[in-house]
Short mmCIF file of C-alpha atoms in Angstrom, two decimals:
data_model
loop_
_atom_site.label_atom_id
_atom_site.label_comp_id
_atom_site.label_asym_id
_atom_site.label_seq_id
_atom_site.Cartn_x
_atom_site.Cartn_y
_atom_site.Cartn_z
CA MET A 20 14.75 33.87 13.56
CA PRO A 21 11.96 31.32 14.00
CA ILE A 22 12.61 27.93 12.44
CA LEU A 23 8.88 27.46 11.86
CA GLU A 24 6.34 30.20 11.38
CA VAL A 25 2.62 29.79 10.84
CA ASN A 26 0.87 32.90 9.52
CA ASP A 27 -2.88 33.29 9.55
CA LEU A 28 -3.40 29.69 8.52
CA GLN A 29 -6.85 28.55 7.48
CA ALA A 30 -7.49 24.90 6.80
CA GLY A 31 -10.17 22.28 7.01
CA TYR A 32 -11.67 19.12 5.68
CA GLY A 33 -13.86 19.60 2.62
CA PRO A 34 -16.51 22.20 3.31
CA ILE A 35 -15.69 22.40 7.02
CA THR A 36 -13.11 24.98 8.00
CA ALA A 37 -11.45 23.90 11.22
CA LEU A 38 -8.79 26.60 11.45
CA HIS A 39 -9.79 30.22 11.08
CA GLY A 40 -6.48 32.01 10.79
CA VAL A 41 -3.97 30.65 13.28
CA SER A 42 -0.53 32.18 13.77
CA PHE A 43 2.35 31.04 15.93
CA ASP A 44 6.08 30.54 15.65
CA VAL A 45 8.86 28.42 17.13
CA GLU A 46 12.48 29.33 17.62
CA GLU A 47 15.12 26.75 16.84
CA GLY A 48 15.57 24.40 19.81
CA GLU A 49 12.47 25.67 21.54
CA LEU A 50 9.59 23.60 22.87
CA VAL A 51 6.21 25.22 22.40
CA ALA A 52 2.78 23.89 23.24
CA ILE A 53 -0.61 24.26 21.65
CA ILE A 54 -3.35 23.51 24.12
CA GLY A 55 -7.08 23.45 23.73
CA ALA A 56 -10.16 21.33 24.10
CA ASN A 57 -11.21 18.45 21.90
CA GLY A 58 -12.16 19.71 18.46
CA ALA A 59 -10.41 23.06 18.86
CA GLY A 60 -8.38 22.39 15.71
CA LYS A 61 -5.08 21.30 17.24
CA THR A 62 -4.73 18.18 15.13
CA THR A 63 -5.86 19.98 11.98
CA LEU A 64 -3.20 22.61 12.64
CA LEU A 65 -0.44 20.00 12.74
CA MET A 66 -1.89 18.16 9.73
CA ALA A 67 -1.95 21.42 7.77
CA ILE A 68 1.68 22.14 8.67
CA SER A 69 2.64 18.66 7.44
CA GLY A 70 0.74 19.02 4.19
CA ILE A 71 -1.77 16.27 4.94
CA VAL A 72 -4.65 18.73 5.15
CA PRO A 73 -4.46 21.43 2.48
CA ALA A 74 -4.17 25.04 3.64
CA LEU A 75 -7.02 27.23 2.40
CA SER A 76 -5.11 30.42 3.01
CA GLY A 77 -2.23 31.72 5.05
CA ALA A 78 1.30 30.38 5.04
CA VAL A 79 3.66 28.00 6.78
CA LEU A 80 7.30 29.10 6.67
CA TYR A 81 10.14 26.74 7.47
CA ARG A 82 13.48 28.50 7.83
CA ARG A 83 11.79 31.51 6.20
CA ARG A 84 10.82 29.57 3.10
CA SER A 85 7.19 28.79 2.38
CA ILE A 86 6.29 25.12 2.55
CA THR A 87 2.58 25.79 2.09
CA GLY A 88 1.06 23.50 -0.49
CA LEU A 89 4.00 21.10 -0.71
CA ALA A 90 3.28 17.36 -0.61
CA ALA A 91 3.51 15.74 2.81
CA HIS A 92 6.54 13.59 1.99
CA VAL A 93 8.41 16.62 0.67
CA ILE A 94 7.72 18.56 3.86
CA MET A 95 8.89 15.61 5.93
CA ARG A 96 12.08 15.33 3.90
CA GLN A 97 12.84 18.99 4.61
CA GLY A 98 13.04 18.15 8.30
CA ILE A 99 9.57 18.42 9.76
CA GLY A 100 8.65 15.24 11.58
CA HIS A 101 5.14 14.50 12.72
CA CYS A 102 4.02 11.99 15.29
CA PRO A 103 0.30 11.94 14.55
CA GLU A 104 -2.68 11.71 16.82
CA GLY A 105 -3.75 8.16 17.57
CA ARG A 106 -0.18 6.88 16.99
CA ARG A 107 -0.90 5.48 13.54
CA ILE A 108 1.87 2.96 13.79
CA PHE A 109 1.94 0.25 11.12
CA SER A 110 0.23 -2.26 13.33
CA ARG A 111 0.74 -5.32 11.14
CA LEU A 112 4.47 -4.72 10.79
CA THR A 113 7.04 -5.49 13.44
CA VAL A 114 8.54 -2.87 15.72
CA GLN A 115 11.77 -3.15 13.72
CA GLU A 116 9.94 -2.58 10.43
CA ASN A 117 8.08 0.39 11.88
CA LEU A 118 11.34 1.98 12.97
CA GLU A 119 12.94 1.26 9.60
CA LEU A 120 10.02 2.97 7.91
CA GLY A 121 10.58 5.92 10.24
CA GLY A 122 13.97 6.16 8.56
CA PHE A 123 12.55 5.59 5.10
CA THR A 124 14.40 8.59 3.75
CA GLN A 125 17.73 7.48 5.23
CA ARG A 126 19.69 5.79 2.46
CA ASP A 127 22.71 5.01 4.61
CA ARG A 128 21.92 1.68 6.28
CA TRP A 129 24.52 2.10 9.00
CA GLN A 130 23.24 5.53 9.87
CA LEU A 131 19.72 4.10 9.97
CA ARG A 132 20.86 1.41 12.35
CA ARG A 133 22.44 4.03 14.60
CA ASP A 134 19.30 6.18 14.49
CA ILE A 135 17.14 3.21 15.46
CA ALA A 136 19.50 2.30 18.29
CA GLU A 137 19.40 5.89 19.50
CA ALA A 138 15.60 5.98 19.48
CA CYS A 139 15.56 2.73 21.43
CA GLU A 140 17.82 4.29 24.06
CA LEU A 141 15.04 6.76 24.78
CA PHE A 142 12.47 3.97 25.04
CA PRO A 143 14.43 0.91 26.16
CA VAL A 144 11.36 -1.32 26.12
CA LEU A 145 11.21 -1.04 22.33
CA GLY A 146 14.65 -2.57 22.00
CA THR A 147 13.34 -5.72 23.63
CA ARG A 148 10.31 -5.88 21.32
CA MET A 149 11.95 -5.51 17.92
CA THR A 150 10.49 -8.65 16.33
CA GLN A 151 7.02 -8.24 17.86
CA VAL A 152 4.13 -7.19 15.62
CA ALA A 153 3.42 -3.58 16.53
CA GLY A 154 -0.34 -4.02 16.87
CA THR A 155 0.21 -6.38 19.79
CA LEU A 156 2.13 -3.82 21.86
CA SER A 157 0.43 -2.18 24.81
CA GLY A 158 -1.00 1.30 24.28
CA GLY A 159 1.95 2.93 26.01
CA GLU A 160 4.45 0.96 23.97
CA GLN A 161 2.61 1.83 20.77
CA GLN A 162 2.85 5.50 21.66
CA MET A 163 6.56 5.13 22.37
CA LEU A 164 6.96 3.41 19.03
CA ALA A 165 5.13 6.25 17.28
CA VAL A 166 7.45 8.83 18.84
CA ALA A 167 10.51 6.70 18.18
CA ARG A 168 9.48 6.19 14.55
CA ALA A 169 9.22 9.95 14.10
CA LEU A 170 12.64 10.44 15.72
CA VAL A 171 14.33 7.91 13.44
CA GLY A 172 13.42 10.29 10.61
CA ARG A 173 15.85 12.80 12.19
CA PRO A 174 13.45 15.73 12.29
CA LYS A 175 14.66 19.27 12.91
CA VAL A 176 11.16 20.17 14.00
CA LEU A 177 8.94 17.52 15.56
CA LEU A 178 5.18 17.96 15.69
CA LEU A 179 3.88 15.84 18.55
CA ASP A 180 0.16 15.24 18.68
CA GLU A 181 -1.15 14.13 22.08
CA PRO A 182 1.72 11.85 23.01
CA SER A 183 0.14 11.22 26.41
CA LEU A 184 -3.35 10.35 25.24
CA GLY A 185 -4.76 7.24 26.88
CA LEU A 186 -1.59 6.34 28.74
CA ALA A 187 -1.24 5.21 32.32
CA PRO A 188 -0.04 8.01 34.63
CA LEU A 189 3.39 6.48 35.11
CA VAL A 190 3.88 6.15 31.36
CA VAL A 191 2.65 9.71 30.88
CA ARG A 192 5.41 10.99 33.13
CA GLN A 193 8.00 8.91 31.29
CA MET A 194 6.74 10.23 27.97
CA PHE A 195 6.93 13.88 29.08
CA ASP A 196 10.44 13.30 30.43
CA VAL A 197 11.52 12.08 27.01
CA VAL A 198 9.71 14.91 25.22
CA GLY A 199 11.37 17.45 27.49
CA SER A 200 14.78 15.94 26.80
CA LEU A 201 14.48 16.17 23.03
CA THR A 202 15.30 19.87 22.82
CA ALA A 203 18.68 19.06 24.33
CA ARG A 204 19.27 16.99 21.19
CA GLY A 205 18.62 20.05 19.10
CA ILE A 206 15.10 19.08 18.10
CA THR A 207 12.50 21.83 18.04
CA ILE A 208 9.18 20.65 19.40
CA VAL A 209 5.60 21.69 18.75
CA LEU A 210 3.59 19.83 21.37
CA VAL A 211 -0.17 19.53 21.09
CA GLU A 212 -1.76 18.36 24.31
CA GLN A 213 -4.96 18.07 26.23
CA ASN A 214 -2.85 17.52 29.30
CA ALA A 215 -2.34 21.26 29.65
CA ARG A 216 -0.62 21.11 33.01
CA ALA A 217 2.23 18.90 31.82
CA ALA A 218 2.51 20.69 28.48
CA LEU A 219 2.68 24.19 30.02
CA ALA A 220 5.29 23.00 32.52
CA LEU A 221 7.57 22.00 29.64
CA ALA A 222 6.78 24.70 27.11
CA ALA A 223 8.77 27.90 26.77
CA ARG A 224 5.79 29.46 25.05
CA ALA A 225 2.27 28.27 24.41
CA TRP A 226 -0.88 29.12 22.54
CA VAL A 227 -4.47 28.33 23.46
CA LEU A 228 -6.64 27.24 20.59
CA GLU A 229 -10.41 27.58 20.77
CA ALA A 230 -12.72 26.75 17.88
CA GLY A 231 -9.95 27.19 15.35
CA ARG A 232 -8.64 30.49 16.69
CA VAL A 233 -5.83 31.48 19.02
CA THR A 234 -7.43 33.02 22.08
CA LEU A 235 -4.43 33.30 24.40
CA ALA A 236 -0.70 33.25 24.01
CA GLY A 237 2.22 33.64 26.35
CA THR A 238 5.05 31.85 28.04
CA GLY A 239 4.26 28.49 29.58
CA LYS A 240 4.47 30.02 33.05
CA GLU A 241 2.22 32.94 32.21
CA LEU A 242 -0.45 30.70 30.79
CA ALA A 243 -0.22 28.23 33.65
CA ALA A 244 -0.90 31.16 35.99
CA ASP A 245 -3.64 32.72 33.88
CA PRO A 246 -7.00 32.42 35.62
CA ARG A 247 -8.84 31.69 32.35
CA VAL A 248 -6.47 28.85 31.53
CA ARG A 249 -6.65 27.57 35.08
CA ALA A 250 -10.42 27.52 34.95
CA ALA A 251 -10.81 26.01 31.51
CA TYR A 252 -7.84 23.66 31.15
CA LEU A 253 -6.29 23.01 34.53
CA GLY A 254 -9.51 22.15 36.25
CA GLU A 255 -9.20 24.68 39.04
CA MET B 26 -5.80 -45.97 -13.79
CA SER B 27 -8.30 -43.79 -12.04
CA ALA B 28 -5.63 -42.57 -9.64
CA LEU B 29 -3.52 -41.63 -12.62
CA PHE B 30 -6.50 -39.86 -14.18
CA PHE B 31 -7.03 -37.94 -10.95
CA LEU B 32 -3.36 -37.00 -10.85
CA GLN B 33 -3.54 -35.82 -14.43
CA GLN B 34 -6.51 -33.60 -13.64
CA CYS B 35 -4.66 -32.16 -10.67
CA LEU B 36 -1.69 -31.38 -12.89
CA ILE B 37 -3.93 -29.62 -15.38
CA GLY B 38 -5.67 -27.81 -12.55
CA LEU B 39 -2.47 -26.59 -10.94
CA THR B 40 -1.06 -25.35 -14.25
CA ASN B 41 -4.28 -23.53 -15.07
CA GLY B 42 -4.44 -22.31 -11.52
CA ALA B 43 -0.94 -20.85 -11.72
CA LEU B 44 -2.11 -18.79 -14.66
CA VAL B 45 -5.23 -17.65 -12.79
CA ALA B 46 -3.03 -16.75 -9.83
CA LEU B 47 -0.79 -14.58 -11.98
CA MET B 48 -3.85 -12.67 -13.13
CA ALA B 49 -5.27 -12.52 -9.61
CA LEU B 50 -2.16 -10.74 -8.32
CA GLY B 51 -3.08 -7.61 -10.23
CA TYR B 52 -6.44 -7.44 -8.47
CA THR B 53 -5.09 -8.17 -5.05
CA MET B 54 -2.15 -5.76 -5.22
CA VAL B 55 -4.24 -2.81 -6.34
CA TYR B 56 -6.92 -3.64 -3.80
CA GLY B 57 -4.31 -4.02 -1.09
CA ILE B 58 -2.90 -0.58 -1.68
CA ILE B 59 -5.92 1.60 -2.47
CA ARG B 60 -8.93 -0.64 -1.72
CA LEU B 61 -10.05 -0.47 -5.33
CA ILE B 62 -11.37 -3.46 -7.23
CA ASN B 63 -9.80 -2.76 -10.58
CA PHE B 64 -12.42 -4.23 -12.87
CA ALA B 65 -10.36 -3.23 -15.89
CA HIS B 66 -7.58 -5.68 -15.01
CA GLY B 67 -9.04 -8.59 -17.01
CA ASP B 68 -9.37 -6.39 -20.07
CA LEU B 69 -5.87 -5.06 -19.56
CA ILE B 70 -4.72 -8.67 -19.85
CA MET B 71 -6.75 -8.96 -23.05
CA LEU B 72 -4.91 -5.94 -24.45
CA GLY B 73 -1.65 -7.62 -23.51
CA ALA B 74 -2.74 -10.68 -25.47
CA CYS B 75 -3.50 -8.44 -28.48
CA LEU B 76 0.00 -7.03 -28.34
CA ALA B 77 1.45 -10.52 -27.90
CA LEU B 78 -0.32 -11.72 -31.03
CA THR B 79 0.83 -8.70 -33.01
CA LEU B 80 4.41 -9.19 -31.81
CA VAL B 81 4.42 -12.90 -32.63
CA GLY B 82 3.60 -11.89 -36.19
CA ALA B 83 6.12 -9.06 -36.25
CA PHE B 84 8.97 -11.19 -34.89
CA GLY B 85 8.11 -14.08 -37.19
CA LEU B 86 8.17 -16.43 -34.23
CA GLU B 87 5.82 -18.83 -35.94
CA ALA B 88 8.38 -19.44 -38.66
CA ALA B 89 10.84 -20.61 -36.03
CA GLY B 90 8.89 -23.85 -36.04
CA THR B 91 7.24 -25.90 -33.40
CA ALA B 92 8.98 -29.21 -33.81
CA THR B 93 11.81 -28.23 -31.51
CA ALA B 94 11.63 -25.58 -28.88
CA GLY B 95 14.85 -23.92 -29.91
CA VAL B 96 16.74 -21.20 -28.13
CA ALA B 97 15.28 -18.66 -30.53
CA THR B 98 11.74 -19.62 -29.56
CA TRP B 99 12.44 -19.38 -25.84
CA LEU B 100 14.22 -16.05 -26.25
CA GLY B 101 11.30 -14.84 -28.32
CA ILE B 102 8.87 -15.87 -25.59
CA ALA B 103 10.99 -14.18 -22.92
CA LEU B 104 10.99 -11.02 -25.03
CA LEU B 105 7.22 -11.27 -25.45
CA VAL B 106 6.72 -11.62 -21.72
CA GLY B 107 8.97 -8.63 -21.08
CA LEU B 108 7.39 -6.39 -23.71
CA CYS B 109 3.78 -7.27 -22.95
CA GLY B 110 4.50 -6.94 -19.23
CA LEU B 111 6.02 -3.52 -19.81
CA PHE B 112 3.10 -2.51 -22.02
CA CYS B 113 0.41 -3.57 -19.55
CA GLY B 114 2.36 -2.08 -16.64
CA LEU B 115 2.62 1.28 -18.36
CA VAL B 116 -1.02 1.28 -19.48
CA ASN B 117 -2.03 0.49 -15.91
CA VAL B 118 0.08 3.37 -14.58
CA ALA B 119 -1.46 5.71 -17.15
CA VAL B 120 -4.98 4.67 -16.16
CA ASP B 121 -4.17 5.22 -12.50
CA ARG B 122 -2.77 8.67 -13.27
CA LEU B 123 -5.63 9.75 -15.53
CA VAL B 124 -8.63 8.05 -13.95
CA TYR B 125 -8.11 6.76 -10.43
CA ARG B 126 -5.75 9.34 -8.95
CA PRO B 127 -8.11 12.29 -9.51
CA LEU B 128 -10.75 10.24 -7.66
CA ARG B 129 -8.51 9.28 -4.73
CA ASP B 130 -10.52 11.27 -2.20
CA ALA B 131 -13.90 10.65 -3.84
CA PRO B 132 -16.38 8.13 -2.43
CA LYS B 133 -15.35 4.53 -3.14
CA LEU B 134 -18.08 4.05 -5.72
CA ALA B 135 -16.65 6.65 -8.09
CA PRO B 136 -13.35 4.89 -8.86
CA LEU B 137 -15.17 1.54 -8.93
CA VAL B 138 -17.60 2.69 -11.61
CA SER B 139 -14.72 4.35 -13.46
CA ALA B 140 -12.90 1.02 -13.44
CA ILE B 141 -15.89 -0.59 -15.11
CA GLY B 142 -15.79 2.24 -17.64
CA VAL B 143 -12.10 1.66 -18.31
CA SER B 144 -12.91 -2.02 -18.78
CA PHE B 145 -15.35 -1.14 -21.57
CA ILE B 146 -12.88 1.23 -23.19
CA PHE B 147 -10.25 -1.51 -23.19
CA MET B 148 -12.72 -3.97 -24.63
CA ASN B 149 -13.47 -1.61 -27.48
CA ILE B 150 -9.79 -1.08 -28.17
CA GLY B 151 -9.48 -4.87 -28.24
CA LEU B 152 -12.39 -5.13 -30.64
CA PHE B 153 -10.66 -2.64 -32.90
CA TRP B 154 -7.33 -4.44 -32.56
CA LEU B 155 -8.44 -8.07 -32.99
CA GLY B 156 -11.77 -7.77 -34.76
CA PRO B 157 -15.00 -9.30 -33.49
CA ALA B 158 -14.09 -12.97 -33.99
CA ASP B 159 -11.85 -15.03 -31.76
CA ARG B 160 -8.33 -15.33 -33.12
CA SER B 161 -6.13 -18.34 -32.85
CA PHE B 162 -2.84 -17.75 -31.13
CA PRO B 163 -0.02 -19.66 -32.81
CA GLN B 164 1.36 -22.78 -31.24
CA LEU B 165 5.01 -21.90 -30.66
CA LEU B 166 6.03 -24.87 -28.55
CA PRO B 167 6.17 -28.53 -29.47
CA THR B 168 3.36 -30.73 -28.21
CA ALA B 169 5.55 -33.62 -27.08
CA ASN B 170 5.05 -35.05 -23.61
CA LEU B 171 7.89 -34.29 -21.23
CA LEU B 172 7.06 -37.04 -18.77
CA PRO B 173 8.19 -40.61 -19.43
CA GLY B 174 5.58 -43.21 -20.22
CA GLU B 175 2.04 -42.91 -21.49
CA GLY B 176 0.22 -42.11 -18.26
CA LEU B 177 0.75 -38.48 -17.33
CA GLN B 178 0.82 -35.70 -19.86
CA PHE B 179 2.95 -32.67 -19.11
CA GLY B 180 3.98 -30.79 -22.21
CA TRP B 181 6.20 -27.86 -23.07
CA LYS B 182 3.27 -25.51 -22.65
CA ASP B 183 2.69 -26.67 -19.10
CA LEU B 184 6.37 -26.26 -18.41
CA LEU B 185 6.21 -22.76 -19.87
CA VAL B 186 3.50 -21.76 -17.41
CA LEU B 187 5.66 -22.90 -14.51
CA VAL B 188 8.93 -21.37 -15.69
CA VAL B 189 7.27 -18.00 -16.11
CA VAL B 190 4.85 -17.95 -13.20
CA VAL B 191 7.00 -19.38 -10.42
CA PRO B 192 9.98 -17.01 -10.79
CA LEU B 193 7.70 -14.00 -11.23
CA MET B 194 5.84 -14.82 -8.04
CA ALA B 195 9.03 -15.50 -6.13
CA ALA B 196 10.44 -12.17 -7.33
CA LEU B 197 7.25 -10.41 -6.28
CA MET B 198 7.38 -11.91 -2.79
CA VAL B 199 11.00 -10.87 -2.36
CA LEU B 200 10.23 -7.40 -3.66
CA VAL B 201 7.36 -6.87 -1.25
CA LYS B 202 9.13 -8.44 1.71
CA SER B 203 12.56 -6.94 1.54
CA THR B 204 12.97 -4.00 -0.79
CA ARG B 205 12.51 -0.35 0.00
CA LEU B 206 9.62 -0.18 -2.44
CA GLY B 207 8.01 -3.23 -0.87
CA LYS B 208 8.25 -1.69 2.58
CA ALA B 209 6.73 1.50 1.26
CA MET B 210 3.93 -0.51 -0.35
CA ARG B 211 3.13 -2.27 2.89
CA ALA B 212 3.19 1.04 4.74
CA VAL B 213 0.85 2.74 2.26
CA SER B 214 -1.47 -0.24 2.30
CA GLN B 215 -1.86 0.07 6.07
CA ASP B 216 -2.01 3.81 6.52
CA GLU B 217 -1.47 6.28 3.70
CA THR B 218 -1.20 9.27 5.99
CA ALA B 219 1.32 7.66 8.30
CA ALA B 220 3.32 6.56 5.27
CA ALA B 221 3.40 10.11 3.91
CA LEU B 222 4.50 11.37 7.33
CA VAL B 223 7.57 9.13 7.29
CA GLY B 224 8.48 10.51 3.88
CA VAL B 225 6.94 7.97 1.50
CA ASP B 226 5.79 9.46 -1.80
CA VAL B 227 2.39 7.80 -1.69
CA ASP B 228 1.36 8.55 -5.28
CA ARG B 229 4.57 7.08 -6.60
CA VAL B 230 4.19 3.93 -4.55
CA ILE B 231 0.63 3.51 -5.82
CA ALA B 232 1.85 4.02 -9.40
CA ALA B 233 4.56 1.41 -8.83
CA THR B 234 1.94 -1.01 -7.55
CA PHE B 235 -0.17 -0.47 -10.65
CA PHE B 236 2.92 -1.07 -12.75
CA LEU B 237 3.77 -4.33 -11.01
CA GLY B 238 0.20 -5.61 -11.15
CA GLY B 239 -0.01 -4.64 -14.81
CA PHE B 240 3.35 -6.23 -15.57
CA LEU B 241 2.22 -9.54 -14.10
CA GLY B 242 -1.03 -9.25 -16.07
CA GLY B 243 0.95 -8.63 -19.26
CA ALA B 244 3.11 -11.68 -18.57
CA ALA B 245 -0.05 -13.67 -17.92
CA SER B 246 -1.50 -12.54 -21.25
CA VAL B 247 1.43 -14.03 -23.17
CA ILE B 248 1.18 -17.30 -21.26
CA TYR B 249 -2.55 -17.33 -21.83
CA GLY B 250 -2.14 -16.96 -25.58
CA LEU B 251 0.51 -19.66 -25.77
CA TYR B 252 -1.35 -22.00 -23.45
CA ILE B 253 -4.98 -21.61 -24.48
CA ASN B 254 -4.21 -20.71 -28.12
CA THR B 255 -7.35 -18.66 -28.61
CA ILE B 256 -7.77 -15.00 -27.75
CA GLY B 257 -10.63 -12.61 -28.32
CA PHE B 258 -11.72 -9.15 -27.29
CA GLN B 259 -14.13 -10.56 -24.71
CA MET B 260 -11.64 -12.86 -23.00
CA GLY B 261 -10.94 -10.24 -20.34
CA PHE B 262 -14.34 -10.49 -18.75
CA GLN B 263 -14.44 -14.18 -17.93
CA ASN B 264 -10.78 -14.52 -17.10
CA GLY B 265 -10.95 -11.39 -15.02
CA LEU B 266 -13.90 -12.81 -13.14
CA TYR B 267 -12.06 -16.03 -12.33
CA ALA B 268 -8.94 -14.13 -11.33
CA PHE B 269 -10.91 -11.72 -9.18
CA THR B 270 -12.67 -14.69 -7.57
CA ALA B 271 -9.27 -16.21 -6.85
CA ALA B 272 -8.18 -13.00 -5.16
CA VAL B 273 -11.33 -12.88 -3.03
CA LEU B 274 -11.10 -16.57 -2.22
CA GLY B 275 -7.52 -16.22 -1.01
CA GLY B 276 -8.28 -13.03 0.87
CA ILE B 277 -8.15 -9.91 -1.26
CA GLY B 278 -5.12 -7.78 -0.49
CA SER B 279 -3.03 -10.81 0.36
CA ILE B 280 -0.39 -11.80 -2.19
CA PRO B 281 0.05 -15.42 -1.03
CA GLY B 282 -3.75 -15.51 -0.80
CA ALA B 283 -4.09 -14.71 -4.51
CA VAL B 284 -1.66 -17.49 -5.37
CA ILE B 285 -3.50 -20.05 -3.26
CA GLY B 286 -6.88 -18.80 -4.49
CA GLY B 287 -5.71 -19.18 -8.09
CA LEU B 288 -4.50 -22.73 -7.50
CA VAL B 289 -7.72 -23.69 -5.73
CA ILE B 290 -9.80 -22.35 -8.59
CA GLY B 291 -7.65 -24.12 -11.17
CA LEU B 292 -8.01 -27.40 -9.29
CA VAL B 293 -11.74 -27.08 -8.77
CA ARG B 294 -12.27 -26.20 -12.40
CA ALA B 295 -10.19 -29.10 -13.68
CA LEU B 296 -11.70 -31.67 -11.32
CA SER B 297 -15.27 -30.59 -11.94
CA THR B 298 -14.66 -30.60 -15.68
CA ALA B 299 -13.37 -34.15 -15.41
CA TYR B 300 -15.81 -35.61 -12.92
CA VAL B 301 -18.95 -33.50 -13.16
CA GLY B 302 -18.90 -32.10 -16.64
CA GLU B 303 -17.42 -29.02 -18.21
CA ARG B 304 -20.67 -27.07 -18.20
CA TRP B 305 -20.70 -27.30 -14.40
CA ALA B 306 -17.12 -26.14 -13.87
CA GLY B 307 -18.01 -22.48 -13.49
CA ALA B 308 -20.93 -23.23 -11.20
CA MET B 309 -18.71 -25.40 -9.00
CA VAL B 310 -16.06 -22.69 -8.71
CA PHE B 311 -18.55 -20.08 -7.62
CA ALA B 312 -20.43 -22.47 -5.35
CA ILE B 313 -17.19 -23.17 -3.52
CA LEU B 314 -16.45 -19.46 -3.40
CA ILE B 315 -19.81 -18.82 -1.77
CA VAL B 316 -19.35 -21.64 0.75
CA ILE B 317 -15.90 -20.41 1.73
CA LEU B 318 -17.04 -16.83 2.05
CA VAL B 319 -19.98 -17.85 4.24
CA PHE B 320 -17.61 -19.41 6.73
CA ARG B 321 -14.59 -17.17 6.17
CA PRO B 322 -15.76 -13.85 4.74
CA GLU B 323 -12.19 -12.51 4.78
CA GLY B 324 -10.99 -15.29 2.45
CA LEU B 325 -8.52 -18.07 3.14
CA LEU B 326 -5.56 -15.89 4.09
CA GLY B 327 -7.35 -12.62 4.70
CA ARG B 328 -7.21 -10.84 8.01
CA ARG B 329 -10.05 -11.73 10.27
CA THR B 330 -10.26 -8.63 12.42
CA LYS B 331 -9.36 -5.01 12.34
CA GLU B 332 -6.22 -4.32 14.31
CA LYS B 333 -6.40 -2.67 17.67
CA VAL B 334 -6.45 1.09 17.38
#
């Protein structure tokens, strides 16, 4: 039984429809990837799942129950975390305050402290920067903070939007190592990436999004071997 | 003697400025959270003053006498501050719900013009409530000087401003800095979407901000009545303008900025009234505003640059 199911979802901003009926699903504990070019609708897809962008039609099911049309904070509280494109950390707050906001819904202060400590284990550099204002972190550290903030919210499903964007190659590898390790913690991952090679290597299954439609789907290995994917996304 | 005179003017300025600051907070908080200049805030304060006047009559506070500021008078004033604060807070929340929230995703001009509309509606309610003429607000506190000697005057009314304004501001700072709501407010003010994604109910936080800003405005309206002793349905416009100027001067969106802006405006107004002439006080305030904004467009405590993306 999929933990998250997206059925024929259409969504967009105002008069512009960016998604023209997208379907995919994720099993509990699975890591799936959505790959595609810039402007293919990947970010809109995640935003529509989280309730930031309203769905025009279609449905999003979480544990078989529809969450379509719910407010974003309600969807988050049900267990769907979202680390948005462009990090969107609270740049004028400290690292500590950012992480505390990640656990905004956690009422138990001790549990929150443990969750923050756990997130800092994944990204040890954050632990040394707790009192620093987040906007002064390096790009890589900001991205780590964004992922850590989402993790402090204890998501069951984590939507990760371009966690490797704009990072130095070494940091990219570190980031993908962490992302790959999250499923072992029981977190289901929907990974949106332009870095198709790394994403397909991690993903059990993947979907290719083009102009708001799914054009290819398969296991990560199948897609990585597909000549069309190789030509368009792997630069071969 | 002239030093004493100067000191006296500063005292007057700071007391007046504290009142301006309390009003400025409502502008700066709402702007900070949804980037809306709530032009109706001054008139909301006027409505608070209407209620305060009505309540003074209903409670019979005037009868309590002004010779001694008894416990009953102080309790009555505390009750007034609480009730008018509550009233203005709730009215502000209602306006947000009915007028501004439906326009949240509209171009910025739409809520701005609506705010001006709300301001006119409030003014007409005030006209209906108070009548067209200015009304005198009863003197509830004794006029005796609290400072020893003849030189400096600091009366019960001045003390009242401080005992209401200072704790309210301190409470606000603590609330914003260290409570869950305050954290949520700071998160929403920086990035609504990111705040929603960590589970913050953005609409509720905005409503809470309107309530707090309105509450402070309501408290300010009571102080205004007791301090200035004249209220009228048009008082919202000018006071709102000064308060808004204070918020801009301090750096709109910044809470300490609004406080400092209010104090600066109070001081400038008092000193120019004393040394230049009362008719020039307004001109001086706005001249200084223009000069400061030329050199520091973001205001005294505003943020200079956009953060790195």
